């Protein structure tokens, strides 16, 4: 590796940084003012790529390309405004997690709308008219378009800076970002401000997407990859800081570029392919930054504006009705294999639902009572699944020891990651957990000699006596029931009270001698271990696993399940996971567009049942009892 | 003999010297009032003594050792109870569970995973609630309590570790005058019975002059007076900071923090 090639890669990194910066700046602006974490921001970027590529291809020429990019940006800005007015405006006062849920539903809807409009094939844009050539830099050829992108980032940064400093609109944005009460005092039309900020943020995202058409084809996976990249950038730069976003985008892009140019190095006789690190580089950077500077490079401590979730009522031990219901559920589970002799699919589905329930219950354990909103719970599911699968594959272990190893490995992973995560809170904790999950994902994906890479591990079949569906179902049911009862017992025990105490008031908890971080760390570890059981069973139930097991979407599905059921109740995750898994299954078999349908259902639930299903039913019950 | 002695304690926030070279001590069984106008540095003093803030300089001696810089939980274990200016309780628990959680922690049972917390130290928790006049509210969710009641609940929580020293930052903030007097009378009675030393702040001078054994006065981060009610009333510097501005011998309005 020569110095020249290193510099060349660095330039290439700067071009990538610009695109990243556009999306992240939009996300940061929107978060700063509305305090909404818009997961659908990446979907707007994706939409921008599709629209711009289509315009450029159909109209053609410089007009189609450059005019198309500008048109696209404006169009996406308008779409953002519509989303804000129609949906988000109704939920500004809702707990933060509900807003997440709503924007996630949008991701699903937009993804399917895109699929419906453009089909599953990637859409390739033309090369940029006027910038098709390349310039010679350091003895190599850098595409002119990259030079243009390198310049575009700082230009937009400076333009945004002027808007923020010099205009009234910008002053309002800064006021809202730094001090919300002040905003009220300024006598501002908040609704208009929020809509326009949302439009501006979306426009930036659309612009970022549109500018990519000459570099990469539009595809349906962009929404989630882009949003997780953008999150990383925003968190590393500091929430709400635009210069921070640029700085972070550059740092991350450069670290990646560096990894690529280093290539293979030999450390102590072992060849390490550093370029493989690119997939994790950004998450490593984020983890390091968050540990050293919990509010990002240029960020400041956020004043907590609003609780993450609604306040909850005291825990009540199960009453006779609930105990009866629980017993009935256990009996039903025990009988299902006998009743479903003729419909084997019922058992397959049943196992899926049970695994989802255990997964969601373990996530709820830290999210609800612990107040730690993990966005990367799939990591522990994946660790459990891969631990079991790899032991079977490499050591020919039988099922029981493999199933015991699953929670142990997940526990170790959770203990390691949790130790860092509990040092943060709120959005930052969420992002760090996401980063850890991505790191696990990348390791599994990259380390193909051991994990099978993207192909995964095949042929992990249950051994006797669990080698038939009924027995496997019973095993899954037993593990799930035991897991849930254990978690429940912990919550009612002093440990659970300490965990809730640390969530309710860390100040008070420390003042009465509770080591809040330690308690939350142990809670995190317990949740990871239980989640690992779910992962282990999953590996055997499916017979094969792939990196998809650790995907972001699994983590997000977990969040959706917990919120769907209602985070304030212990039965919430059980109901939520069951409903979610069944919905997903039925809708999936009905239509190709199950994501959109699922998204629609979630949106409906969010608007109609802001306390989740169980919470909503509870409220209905209270209202019914209190009726005159 | 003094239970707590603070020597040359200082804390700055940026350029602001919130507490500046403050020294005082609390004697055994003493009911000591720390008064001063808003922003004088009273809460900052409390926060350093209970470990929430690390002092920039100075010593805090309690139970024969320097506790400056220890975390709050360690200071709790040494026998210091604390109530906050803005009542801090566990909103998702009932009043009695709040007290039980403190008792459980005091008994070193936080890391128990089996027997329900609700079954532990129930009698003792009820007795504590009874003492602060909250027995009837034992099963109410603490976030639904009236503000004065949360303050009482905090007092019960602070008594859970059988403290030798109680730090009470505006224990009566947000209470009506009658309720104030009752609560302070109650605190005084309990601490005399149990020989607890108390350091408290209070904005109502009537209450301070009526109950405190001794009064120390802070203004702009510095300690400006130390003495009994009479000498404080007559102290020209105290009169200057207080009466001079026409401020703050009155309870401040609720909205101020
Ligand atoms: N965490 C902090 N960061 C910056 N400044 C602080 C912080 N805490 C307190 N201050 C400042 O230090 C000074 C002393 O504050 P403190 O809360 O100790 O006053 P106080 O005497 O308790 O007043 P009050 O009667 O209003 O409660 C004030 O000017 C306050 O603004
Ligand atoms: Mg104060």
PDB file of C-alpha atoms in Angstrom, chain A residues 148-364:
ATOM      1  CA  UNK A 148     -18.546  16.978  -7.712  1.00  0.00           C
ATOM      2  CA  UNK A 149     -19.842  15.010  -4.686  1.00  0.00           C
ATOM      3  CA  UNK A 150     -16.761  15.860  -2.639  1.00  0.00           C
ATOM      4  CA  UNK A 151     -17.554  19.517  -3.187  1.00  0.00           C
ATOM      5  CA  UNK A 152     -21.317  19.128  -2.724  1.00  0.00           C
ATOM      6  CA  UNK A 153     -21.040  18.071   0.928  1.00  0.00           C
ATOM      7  CA  UNK A 154     -19.273  21.159   2.235  1.00  0.00           C
ATOM      8  CA  UNK A 155     -21.399  23.389  -0.026  1.00  0.00           C
ATOM      9  CA  UNK A 156     -24.602  22.085   1.505  1.00  0.00           C
ATOM     10  CA  UNK A 157     -23.036  22.245   4.962  1.00  0.00           C
ATOM     11  CA  UNK A 158     -22.186  25.901   4.511  1.00  0.00           C
ATOM     12  CA  UNK A 159     -25.577  26.678   2.992  1.00  0.00           C
ATOM     13  CA  UNK A 160     -27.320  25.016   5.933  1.00  0.00           C
ATOM     14  CA  UNK A 161     -25.078  26.857   8.327  1.00  0.00           C
ATOM     15  CA  UNK A 162     -26.105  30.193   6.803  1.00  0.00           C
ATOM     16  CA  UNK A 163     -29.764  29.275   6.909  1.00  0.00           C
ATOM     17  CA  UNK A 164     -29.436  28.359  10.574  1.00  0.00           C
ATOM     18  CA  UNK A 165     -27.460  31.439  11.585  1.00  0.00           C
ATOM     19  CA  UNK A 166     -28.838  34.158   9.359  1.00  0.00           C
ATOM     20  CA  UNK A 167     -32.514  33.505   8.763  1.00  0.00           C
ATOM     21  CA  UNK A 168     -35.478  33.693  11.095  1.00  0.00           C
ATOM     22  CA  UNK A 169     -36.383  30.140  10.128  1.00  0.00           C
ATOM     23  CA  UNK A 170     -32.899  29.046  11.170  1.00  0.00           C
ATOM     24  CA  UNK A 171     -33.100  30.875  14.475  1.00  0.00           C
ATOM     25  CA  UNK A 172     -36.376  29.153  15.194  1.00  0.00           C
ATOM     26  CA  UNK A 173     -34.831  25.797  14.384  1.00  0.00           C
ATOM     27  CA  UNK A 174     -31.959  26.458  16.749  1.00  0.00           C
ATOM     28  CA  UNK A 175     -34.285  27.723  19.448  1.00  0.00           C
ATOM     29  CA  UNK A 176     -36.440  24.617  19.159  1.00  0.00           C
ATOM     30  CA  UNK A 177     -33.410  22.358  19.200  1.00  0.00           C
ATOM     31  CA  UNK A 178     -31.816  23.920  22.238  1.00  0.00           C
ATOM     32  CA  UNK A 179     -34.682  25.048  24.366  1.00  0.00           C
ATOM     33  CA  UNK A 180     -38.207  24.065  23.725  1.00  0.00           C
ATOM     34  CA  UNK A 181     -39.829  26.277  26.341  1.00  0.00           C
ATOM     35  CA  UNK A 182     -38.237  29.268  24.716  1.00  0.00           C
ATOM     36  CA  UNK A 183     -39.937  28.340  21.494  1.00  0.00           C
ATOM     37  CA  UNK A 184     -43.323  28.626  23.114  1.00  0.00           C
ATOM     38  CA  UNK A 185     -42.310  32.020  24.473  1.00  0.00           C
ATOM     39  CA  UNK A 186     -41.345  33.258  21.016  1.00  0.00           C
ATOM     40  CA  UNK A 187     -44.933  32.894  19.942  1.00  0.00           C
ATOM     41  CA  UNK A 188     -44.181  30.678  16.990  1.00  0.00           C
ATOM     42  CA  UNK A 189     -46.604  28.772  14.884  1.00  0.00           C
ATOM     43  CA  UNK A 190     -45.245  25.407  15.959  1.00  0.00           C
ATOM     44  CA  UNK A 191     -47.242  23.357  13.509  1.00  0.00           C
ATOM     45  CA  UNK A 192     -45.859  25.322  10.572  1.00  0.00           C
ATOM     46  CA  UNK A 193     -42.313  25.137  11.928  1.00  0.00           C
ATOM     47  CA  UNK A 194     -42.509  21.389  12.415  1.00  0.00           C
ATOM     48  CA  UNK A 195     -43.961  20.807   8.967  1.00  0.00           C
ATOM     49  CA  UNK A 196     -41.335  22.916   7.268  1.00  0.00           C
ATOM     50  CA  UNK A 197     -38.484  21.323   9.182  1.00  0.00           C
ATOM     51  CA  UNK A 198     -39.815  17.921   8.274  1.00  0.00           C
ATOM     52  CA  UNK A 199     -40.030  19.000   4.651  1.00  0.00           C
ATOM     53  CA  UNK A 200     -36.487  20.375   4.699  1.00  0.00           C
ATOM     54  CA  UNK A 201     -35.099  17.240   6.336  1.00  0.00           C
ATOM     55  CA  UNK A 202     -36.898  15.025   3.852  1.00  0.00           C
ATOM     56  CA  UNK A 203     -35.688  17.173   0.971  1.00  0.00           C
ATOM     57  CA  UNK A 204     -32.109  16.665   2.101  1.00  0.00           C
ATOM     58  CA  UNK A 205     -32.649  12.941   2.320  1.00  0.00           C
ATOM     59  CA  UNK A 206     -34.259  12.882  -1.120  1.00  0.00           C
ATOM     60  CA  UNK A 207     -31.378  14.906  -2.495  1.00  0.00           C
ATOM     61  CA  UNK A 208     -28.874  12.516  -0.971  1.00  0.00           C
ATOM     62  CA  UNK A 209     -30.669   9.588  -2.573  1.00  0.00           C
ATOM     63  CA  UNK A 210     -31.071  11.277  -5.934  1.00  0.00           C
ATOM     64  CA  UNK A 211     -27.387  12.131  -6.132  1.00  0.00           C
ATOM     65  CA  UNK A 212     -26.509   8.486  -5.688  1.00  0.00           C
ATOM     66  CA  UNK A 213     -28.009   7.362  -8.993  1.00  0.00           C
ATOM     67  CA  UNK A 214     -24.762   7.760 -10.844  1.00  0.00           C
ATOM     68  CA  UNK A 215     -22.936   5.690  -8.236  1.00  0.00           C
ATOM     69  CA  UNK A 216     -25.199   2.797  -7.362  1.00  0.00           C
ATOM     70  CA  UNK A 217     -28.473   1.286  -8.545  1.00  0.00           C
ATOM     71  CA  UNK A 218     -31.682   1.918  -6.611  1.00  0.00           C
ATOM     72  CA  UNK A 219     -32.707  -1.151  -4.640  1.00  0.00           C
ATOM     73  CA  UNK A 220     -35.214  -2.180  -2.033  1.00  0.00           C
ATOM     74  CA  UNK A 221     -32.682  -2.810   0.720  1.00  0.00           C
ATOM     75  CA  UNK A 222     -31.506   0.774   0.774  1.00  0.00           C
ATOM     76  CA  UNK A 223     -34.035   2.022   3.293  1.00  0.00           C
ATOM     77  CA  UNK A 224     -32.726   0.072   6.278  1.00  0.00           C
ATOM     78  CA  UNK A 225     -29.052   0.213   5.393  1.00  0.00           C
ATOM     79  CA  UNK A 226     -29.219   3.945   4.850  1.00  0.00           C
ATOM     80  CA  UNK A 227     -31.154   4.609   8.022  1.00  0.00           C
ATOM     81  CA  UNK A 228     -28.739   2.641  10.143  1.00  0.00           C
ATOM     82  CA  UNK A 229     -25.790   4.446   8.536  1.00  0.00           C
ATOM     83  CA  UNK A 230     -27.509   7.769   9.095  1.00  0.00           C
ATOM     84  CA  UNK A 231     -28.240   6.949  12.724  1.00  0.00           C
ATOM     85  CA  UNK A 232     -24.639   6.118  13.294  1.00  0.00           C
ATOM     86  CA  UNK A 233     -23.545   9.392  11.738  1.00  0.00           C
ATOM     87  CA  UNK A 234     -26.022  11.440  13.746  1.00  0.00           C
ATOM     88  CA  UNK A 235     -25.154   9.736  16.995  1.00  0.00           C
ATOM     89  CA  UNK A 236     -21.421   9.974  16.401  1.00  0.00           C
ATOM     90  CA  UNK A 237     -21.710  13.632  15.420  1.00  0.00           C
ATOM     91  CA  UNK A 238     -24.091  14.479  18.239  1.00  0.00           C
ATOM     92  CA  UNK A 239     -27.866  14.647  17.960  1.00  0.00           C
ATOM     93  CA  UNK A 240     -29.012  17.912  16.446  1.00  0.00           C
ATOM     94  CA  UNK A 241     -25.560  19.122  15.369  1.00  0.00           C
ATOM     95  CA  UNK A 242     -25.196  19.687  11.624  1.00  0.00           C
ATOM     96  CA  UNK A 243     -21.422  20.270  11.624  1.00  0.00           C
ATOM     97  CA  UNK A 244     -21.204  17.209  13.854  1.00  0.00           C
ATOM     98  CA  UNK A 245     -23.039  15.219  11.211  1.00  0.00           C
ATOM     99  CA  UNK A 246     -20.539  16.264   8.544  1.00  0.00           C
ATOM    100  CA  UNK A 247     -17.583  15.557  10.766  1.00  0.00           C
ATOM    101  CA  UNK A 248     -18.953  12.135  11.652  1.00  0.00           C
ATOM    102  CA  UNK A 249     -19.760  11.339   8.023  1.00  0.00           C
ATOM    103  CA  UNK A 250     -16.184  12.168   7.062  1.00  0.00           C
ATOM    104  CA  UNK A 251     -14.658  10.235   9.942  1.00  0.00           C
ATOM    105  CA  UNK A 252     -16.708   7.146   9.176  1.00  0.00           C
ATOM    106  CA  UNK A 253     -16.196   7.278   5.430  1.00  0.00           C
ATOM    107  CA  UNK A 254     -12.467   7.760   5.952  1.00  0.00           C
ATOM    108  CA  UNK A 255     -12.166   4.904   8.392  1.00  0.00           C
ATOM    109  CA  UNK A 256     -13.856   2.677   5.841  1.00  0.00           C
ATOM    110  CA  UNK A 257     -11.609   3.936   3.079  1.00  0.00           C
ATOM    111  CA  UNK A 258      -8.615   3.289   5.276  1.00  0.00           C
ATOM    112  CA  UNK A 259      -9.727  -0.277   5.938  1.00  0.00           C
ATOM    113  CA  UNK A 260     -10.047  -0.899   2.212  1.00  0.00           C
ATOM    114  CA  UNK A 261      -6.670   0.531   1.349  1.00  0.00           C
ATOM    115  CA  UNK A 262      -4.872  -1.334   4.100  1.00  0.00           C
ATOM    116  CA  UNK A 263      -6.166  -4.628   2.779  1.00  0.00           C
ATOM    117  CA  UNK A 264      -4.527  -7.717   4.146  1.00  0.00           C
ATOM    118  CA  UNK A 265      -1.949  -7.284   6.865  1.00  0.00           C
ATOM    119  CA  UNK A 266      -0.020  -9.865   8.743  1.00  0.00           C
ATOM    120  CA  UNK A 267      -0.125  -9.512  12.504  1.00  0.00           C
ATOM    121  CA  UNK A 268       2.041 -11.950  14.430  1.00  0.00           C
ATOM    122  CA  UNK A 269       2.061 -14.357  11.544  1.00  0.00           C
ATOM    123  CA  UNK A 270      -1.694 -14.310  11.018  1.00  0.00           C
ATOM    124  CA  UNK A 271      -3.079 -12.718   7.867  1.00  0.00           C
ATOM    125  CA  UNK A 272      -5.901 -10.384   8.738  1.00  0.00           C
ATOM    126  CA  UNK A 273      -8.022  -8.949   5.991  1.00  0.00           C
ATOM    127  CA  UNK A 274      -8.672  -5.461   7.295  1.00  0.00           C
ATOM    128  CA  UNK A 275     -10.850  -4.549   4.338  1.00  0.00           C
ATOM    129  CA  UNK A 276     -13.424  -6.942   5.702  1.00  0.00           C
ATOM    130  CA  UNK A 277     -13.765  -4.549   8.599  1.00  0.00           C
ATOM    131  CA  UNK A 278     -15.648  -2.048   6.440  1.00  0.00           C
ATOM    132  CA  UNK A 279     -18.978  -3.546   7.415  1.00  0.00           C
ATOM    133  CA  UNK A 280     -18.338  -3.004  11.103  1.00  0.00           C
ATOM    134  CA  UNK A 281     -16.092   0.038  10.865  1.00  0.00           C
ATOM    135  CA  UNK A 282     -18.852   2.557  11.398  1.00  0.00           C
ATOM    136  CA  UNK A 283     -20.267   0.667  14.330  1.00  0.00           C
ATOM    137  CA  UNK A 284     -16.871   0.315  15.914  1.00  0.00           C
ATOM    138  CA  UNK A 285     -16.347   4.037  15.518  1.00  0.00           C
ATOM    139  CA  UNK A 286     -19.743   4.681  17.067  1.00  0.00           C
ATOM    140  CA  UNK A 287     -19.145   2.359  19.971  1.00  0.00           C
ATOM    141  CA  UNK A 288     -15.808   4.011  20.689  1.00  0.00           C
ATOM    142  CA  UNK A 289     -17.197   7.523  20.395  1.00  0.00           C
ATOM    143  CA  UNK A 290     -20.185   6.797  22.612  1.00  0.00           C
ATOM    144  CA  UNK A 291     -18.000   5.266  25.263  1.00  0.00           C
ATOM    145  CA  UNK A 292     -15.626   8.230  25.274  1.00  0.00           C
ATOM    146  CA  UNK A 293     -18.140  11.000  24.546  1.00  0.00           C
ATOM    147  CA  UNK A 294     -21.638   9.851  25.433  1.00  0.00           C
ATOM    148  CA  UNK A 295     -23.325  12.704  23.544  1.00  0.00           C
ATOM    149  CA  UNK A 296     -21.338  12.403  20.345  1.00  0.00           C
ATOM    150  CA  UNK A 297     -18.423  14.416  18.967  1.00  0.00           C
ATOM    151  CA  UNK A 298     -20.143  17.804  18.863  1.00  0.00           C
ATOM    152  CA  UNK A 299     -23.345  17.039  20.753  1.00  0.00           C
ATOM    153  CA  UNK A 300     -24.526  18.283  24.101  1.00  0.00           C
ATOM    154  CA  UNK A 301     -26.410  16.546  26.845  1.00  0.00           C
ATOM    155  CA  UNK A 302     -30.029  16.386  25.758  1.00  0.00           C
ATOM    156  CA  UNK A 303     -32.538  17.876  28.064  1.00  0.00           C
ATOM    157  CA  UNK A 304     -35.082  15.142  28.444  1.00  0.00           C
ATOM    158  CA  UNK A 305     -38.200  16.627  27.034  1.00  0.00           C
ATOM    159  CA  UNK A 306     -40.562  13.814  27.509  1.00  0.00           C
ATOM    160  CA  UNK A 307     -40.595  10.391  29.010  1.00  0.00           C
ATOM    161  CA  UNK A 308     -39.664   7.585  26.674  1.00  0.00           C
ATOM    162  CA  UNK A 309     -42.722   5.664  27.695  1.00  0.00           C
ATOM    163  CA  UNK A 310     -45.871   6.433  29.607  1.00  0.00           C
ATOM    164  CA  UNK A 311     -45.695   6.205  33.382  1.00  0.00           C
ATOM    165  CA  UNK A 312     -46.842   2.876  34.606  1.00  0.00           C
ATOM    166  CA  UNK A 313     -48.935   1.615  37.468  1.00  0.00           C
ATOM    167  CA  UNK A 314     -47.581  -0.472  40.331  1.00  0.00           C
ATOM    168  CA  UNK A 315     -47.103  -4.173  39.609  1.00  0.00           C
ATOM    169  CA  UNK A 316     -49.869  -6.350  40.882  1.00  0.00           C
ATOM    170  CA  UNK A 317     -49.302 -10.026  41.516  1.00  0.00           C
ATOM    171  CA  UNK A 318     -51.447 -12.188  39.268  1.00  0.00           C
ATOM    172  CA  UNK A 319     -55.062 -12.247  40.426  1.00  0.00           C
ATOM    173  CA  UNK A 320     -57.247 -15.349  40.195  1.00  0.00           C
ATOM    174  CA  UNK A 321     -58.474 -14.414  36.719  1.00  0.00           C
ATOM    175  CA  UNK A 322     -54.975 -14.028  35.321  1.00  0.00           C
ATOM    176  CA  UNK A 323     -53.777 -17.224  36.996  1.00  0.00           C
ATOM    177  CA  UNK A 324     -56.696 -19.073  35.466  1.00  0.00           C
ATOM    178  CA  UNK A 325     -55.941 -17.607  32.087  1.00  0.00           C
ATOM    179  CA  UNK A 326     -52.302 -18.596  32.425  1.00  0.00           C
ATOM    180  CA  UNK A 327     -53.208 -22.125  33.428  1.00  0.00           C
ATOM    181  CA  UNK A 328     -55.633 -22.366  30.509  1.00  0.00           C
ATOM    182  CA  UNK A 329     -52.912 -21.194  28.148  1.00  0.00           C
ATOM    183  CA  UNK A 330     -50.503 -23.828  29.467  1.00  0.00           C
ATOM    184  CA  UNK A 331     -53.133 -26.564  29.091  1.00  0.00           C
ATOM    185  CA  UNK A 332     -53.916 -25.382  25.582  1.00  0.00           C
ATOM    186  CA  UNK A 333     -50.222 -25.506  24.708  1.00  0.00           C
ATOM    187  CA  UNK A 334     -49.944 -29.008  26.101  1.00  0.00           C
ATOM    188  CA  UNK A 335     -52.942 -30.205  24.114  1.00  0.00           C
ATOM    189  CA  UNK A 336     -52.206 -28.471  20.829  1.00  0.00           C
ATOM    190  CA  UNK A 337     -49.983 -31.216  19.373  1.00  0.00           C
ATOM    191  CA  UNK A 338     -52.719 -33.766  20.062  1.00  0.00           C
ATOM    192  CA  UNK A 339     -55.460 -31.630  18.573  1.00  0.00           C
ATOM    193  CA  UNK A 340     -53.413 -30.603  15.593  1.00  0.00           C
ATOM    194  CA  UNK A 341     -52.486 -34.094  14.439  1.00  0.00           C
ATOM    195  CA  UNK A 342     -53.861 -33.435  10.999  1.00  0.00           C
ATOM    196  CA  UNK A 343     -52.556 -29.972  10.465  1.00  0.00           C
ATOM    197  CA  UNK A 344     -48.797 -30.080  10.930  1.00  0.00           C
ATOM    198  CA  UNK A 345     -48.600 -26.467   9.924  1.00  0.00           C
ATOM    199  CA  UNK A 346     -50.318 -25.460  13.165  1.00  0.00           C
ATOM    200  CA  UNK A 347     -47.330 -26.779  15.109  1.00  0.00           C
ATOM    201  CA  UNK A 348     -44.811 -25.084  12.867  1.00  0.00           C
ATOM    202  CA  UNK A 349     -46.642 -21.827  13.318  1.00  0.00           C
ATOM    203  CA  UNK A 350     -47.057 -22.515  17.024  1.00  0.00           C
ATOM    204  CA  UNK A 351     -43.312 -22.917  17.474  1.00  0.00           C
ATOM    205  CA  UNK A 352     -42.728 -19.665  15.599  1.00  0.00           C
ATOM    206  CA  UNK A 353     -45.171 -17.856  17.844  1.00  0.00           C
ATOM    207  CA  UNK A 354     -43.642 -19.293  21.018  1.00  0.00           C
ATOM    208  CA  UNK A 355     -40.148 -18.285  19.962  1.00  0.00           C
ATOM    209  CA  UNK A 356     -41.409 -14.792  19.185  1.00  0.00           C
ATOM    210  CA  UNK A 357     -43.066 -14.648  22.609  1.00  0.00           C
ATOM    211  CA  UNK A 358     -39.895 -15.604  24.453  1.00  0.00           C
ATOM    212  CA  UNK A 359     -37.869 -13.180  22.356  1.00  0.00           C
ATOM    213  CA  UNK A 360     -40.308 -10.342  23.056  1.00  0.00           C
ATOM    214  CA  UNK A 361     -40.624 -11.170  26.760  1.00  0.00           C
ATOM    215  CA  UNK A 362     -36.870 -10.995  27.206  1.00  0.00           C
ATOM    216  CA  UNK A 363     -36.721  -7.693  25.356  1.00  0.00           C
ATOM    217  CA  UNK A 364     -39.563  -6.336  27.455  1.00  0.00           C
TER     218      UNK A 364
END
